[in-house]
Amino acid sequence: MKRHTGQDRSVTRNWKPATQAVRGGTARSEWGETSEAIFLTSGYAYDCAADAAARFAGEQAGMTYSRLQNPTVEMLEQRIALLEGAEAARCTASGMAAMTAALLCQLQSGDHVVAGRALFGSCRWLTDTLLPKFGIRTTIVDARDPQQFADAILPETRVFFFETPANPTMDIVDLEAVCRIAKENGITSVVDNAFATPALQRPMEFGADVVAYSATKMMDGQGRVLAGAVCGTEDFILNTLLPFTRNTGPTLSAFNAWVVLKGLETLDLRIHRQSDNALKVGRFLETRVPRINHPGLPSHPQHNLAMRQMAACGPIFSFEVDGGRAQAHGLLDALGLIDISNNIGDSRSLMTHPASTTHSGVAEDKRIEMGVSEGMLRLNVGLEDPDDLIADLDQALEKVGL
Ligand SMILES: *Cc1c(COP(=O)(O)O)cnc(C)c1O
């Protein structure tokens, strides 16, 4: 396979992110196809036994088995690494496979992790339930305050783990400040960047060591497949992550990788339009609901920090009603255009009640501590005309007395 017929990789590395999203990592077969090929193969054949031995010994370039390498998956991995500005990236079957691998590959019994309290529900299950089962302790902090990370450090602390913006409270973490504290203390910072994607925020530019993704969200962007990715230095990916993923097998399928490759082609376009739409819808909702958590609005306590780290606010925000679960569910049931769905990053507008869906597995006291109230709703603003979304919200709010 030839990489970008006639083009040198040292040149392609310098392309800007929007170019990388369309072309980065493309490898063409002998047919010169313009759109990336899907290689649905689990194995690879060798010309002779010595070639097989050399490939297994790592002395000959090439693929051996699709749990370890696949040409379509590799194109996606290179594209994500180029978009992120990371030395290397590897894909996984889902975002949670990426988070689990990024943590477990580098931790062992006796280690300690400091994690932001506002995390995706399953990420909180990792920190609160899975890691302790293996003797890895976690301290949960309010990640909006960098000093809390510094104060939680123990001699055994190996990893800081957080997301920004955080799901669904939209807490913002000061990437530069927290990653600096990590570096000064020899701690690896692992950032879940699913909400912003590299099109809006590149944590490594602020000093992050590892950036992990649910590519299910904005990267696919059309609600089709599950996928994940972990980005880091070549040393981290080859020597720490790969031994874990190659042997445990959270492998992304070639077909799903291809779907995400297609999604990435329009990532820049979609995320900016969806951010614009989310801002319009947010400005409307702000006049009608008691509280809104929207990093693009000046009313967000960390608006300036968000706008310093992010190129735009992104498509997702949350808001709260005073009538608790009954009013929140009533509002969802009154929607006519926006779907009741717990997915995000889709080109369709979707709304969910986190306390009874995405965060229902988090104990109530922890939910309250995180700021996930019974009246909170999370909205993913899609690519529909924002006037239609506002009209739908307007009639639904009226039906529940708002
Ligand atoms: C969705 C999500 C995940 C999990 O990703 P999956 O692809 O659903 O496994 C992890 N972190 C954040 C912030 C998410 O939004």
CSV table of N, CA, C and O and ligand atoms in Angstrom, one decimal, residues 94-97 99 120 123 163 165 167 192 194-195 213-217 226-228 344 378, ligand 1:
chain,number,residue,atom,x,y,z
A,94,SER,N,-14.8,0.8,21.6
A,94,SER,CA,-15.7,1.8,22.1
A,94,SER,C,-14.9,2.8,22.9
A,94,SER,O,-13.8,2.6,23.2
A,95,GLY,N,-15.6,3.9,23.3
A,95,GLY,CA,-15.0,4.9,24.2
A,95,GLY,C,-14.6,4.3,25.5
A,95,GLY,O,-13.5,4.6,26.1
A,96,MET,N,-15.5,3.5,26.1
A,96,MET,CA,-15.2,2.9,27.4
A,96,MET,C,-14.0,1.9,27.3
A,96,MET,O,-13.2,1.8,28.3
A,97,ALA,N,-13.8,1.2,26.2
A,97,ALA,CA,-12.7,0.4,26.0
A,97,ALA,C,-11.4,1.2,26.0
A,97,ALA,O,-10.4,0.9,26.5
A,99,MET,N,-11.0,4.2,27.5
A,99,MET,CA,-10.8,4.7,28.9
A,99,MET,C,-10.2,3.6,29.8
A,99,MET,O,-9.2,3.8,30.5
A,120,PHE,N,-18.3,11.0,33.0
A,120,PHE,CA,-19.2,10.1,32.4
A,120,PHE,C,-19.5,9.0,33.4
A,120,PHE,O,-18.6,8.5,34.1
A,123,CYS,N,-17.3,6.0,33.5
A,123,CYS,CA,-15.9,6.4,33.9
A,123,CYS,C,-15.9,6.5,35.4
A,123,CYS,O,-14.9,6.1,36.0
A,163,GLU,N,-12.3,14.9,32.5
A,163,GLU,CA,-12.8,15.3,31.2
A,163,GLU,C,-13.2,16.7,31.3
A,163,GLU,O,-13.6,17.3,32.3
A,165,PRO,N,-15.1,19.7,28.4
A,165,PRO,CA,-16.2,19.9,29.4
A,165,PRO,C,-16.7,18.5,29.9
A,165,PRO,O,-16.6,17.5,29.2
A,167,ASN,N,-19.3,15.7,31.4
A,167,ASN,CA,-20.6,15.2,31.1
A,167,ASN,C,-21.4,14.9,32.4
A,167,ASN,O,-20.9,14.1,33.2
A,192,ASP,N,-10.1,12.8,29.0
A,192,ASP,CA,-11.2,12.3,28.1
A,192,ASP,C,-11.7,13.5,27.4
A,192,ASP,O,-12.4,14.4,27.9
A,194,ALA,N,-13.9,13.7,24.7
A,194,ALA,CA,-15.0,13.3,23.8
A,194,ALA,C,-15.9,14.4,23.5
A,194,ALA,O,-16.3,14.5,22.3
A,195,PHE,N,-16.1,15.4,24.4
A,195,PHE,CA,-17.0,16.4,24.1
A,195,PHE,C,-16.5,17.4,23.1
A,195,PHE,O,-17.3,17.9,22.3
A,213,TYR,N,-10.6,9.1,23.7
A,213,TYR,CA,-11.9,9.4,23.0
A,213,TYR,C,-12.9,8.4,23.0
A,213,TYR,O,-12.6,7.2,22.8
A,214,SER,N,-14.2,8.8,23.1
A,214,SER,CA,-15.3,8.1,22.6
A,214,SER,C,-15.4,8.6,21.2
A,214,SER,O,-15.9,9.8,21.0
A,215,ALA,N,-15.1,7.9,20.1
A,215,ALA,CA,-15.2,8.3,18.7
A,215,ALA,C,-16.7,8.1,18.3
A,215,ALA,O,-17.0,8.5,17.2
A,216,THR,N,-17.4,7.4,19.1
A,216,THR,CA,-18.9,7.2,18.9
A,216,THR,C,-19.6,8.5,18.8
A,216,THR,O,-20.6,8.6,18.1
A,217,LYS,N,-19.1,9.6,19.4
A,217,LYS,CA,-19.8,10.8,19.6
A,217,LYS,C,-19.5,11.7,18.4
A,217,LYS,O,-19.9,11.4,17.3
A,226,LEU,N,-20.0,2.5,17.4
A,226,LEU,CA,-19.2,2.7,18.6
A,226,LEU,C,-17.7,2.6,18.2
A,226,LEU,O,-17.3,1.8,17.4
A,227,ALA,N,-16.9,3.5,18.8
A,227,ALA,CA,-15.5,3.5,18.5
A,227,ALA,C,-14.8,4.3,19.6
A,227,ALA,O,-15.4,5.2,20.2
A,228,GLY,N,-13.5,4.0,19.8
A,228,GLY,CA,-12.7,4.8,20.8
A,228,GLY,C,-11.3,4.9,20.3
A,228,GLY,O,-10.9,4.3,19.3
A,344,ILE,N,-24.9,11.4,22.3
A,344,ILE,CA,-24.5,12.8,22.0
A,344,ILE,C,-23.6,12.8,20.7
A,344,ILE,O,-23.2,11.7,20.3
A,378,ARG,N,-30.0,17.1,29.6
A,378,ARG,CA,-28.8,17.4,28.7
A,378,ARG,C,-29.2,17.4,27.3
A,378,ARG,O,-30.0,16.5,26.9
B,1,LIG,C1,-19.9,8.4,25.7
B,1,LIG,C2,-18.7,8.8,26.5
B,1,LIG,C3,-17.8,7.8,26.9
B,1,LIG,C4,-18.0,6.3,26.6
B,1,LIG,O1,-17.9,6.1,25.2
B,1,LIG,P1,-18.6,4.8,24.5
B,1,LIG,O2,-18.2,5.0,23.0
B,1,LIG,O3,-20.1,5.0,24.7
B,1,LIG,O4,-18.1,3.6,25.1
B,1,LIG,C5,-16.8,8.2,27.7
B,1,LIG,N1,-16.6,9.5,28.1
B,1,LIG,C6,-17.4,10.4,27.7
B,1,LIG,C7,-17.2,11.8,28.1
B,1,LIG,C8,-18.5,10.1,26.9
B,1,LIG,O5,-19.4,11.1,26.5
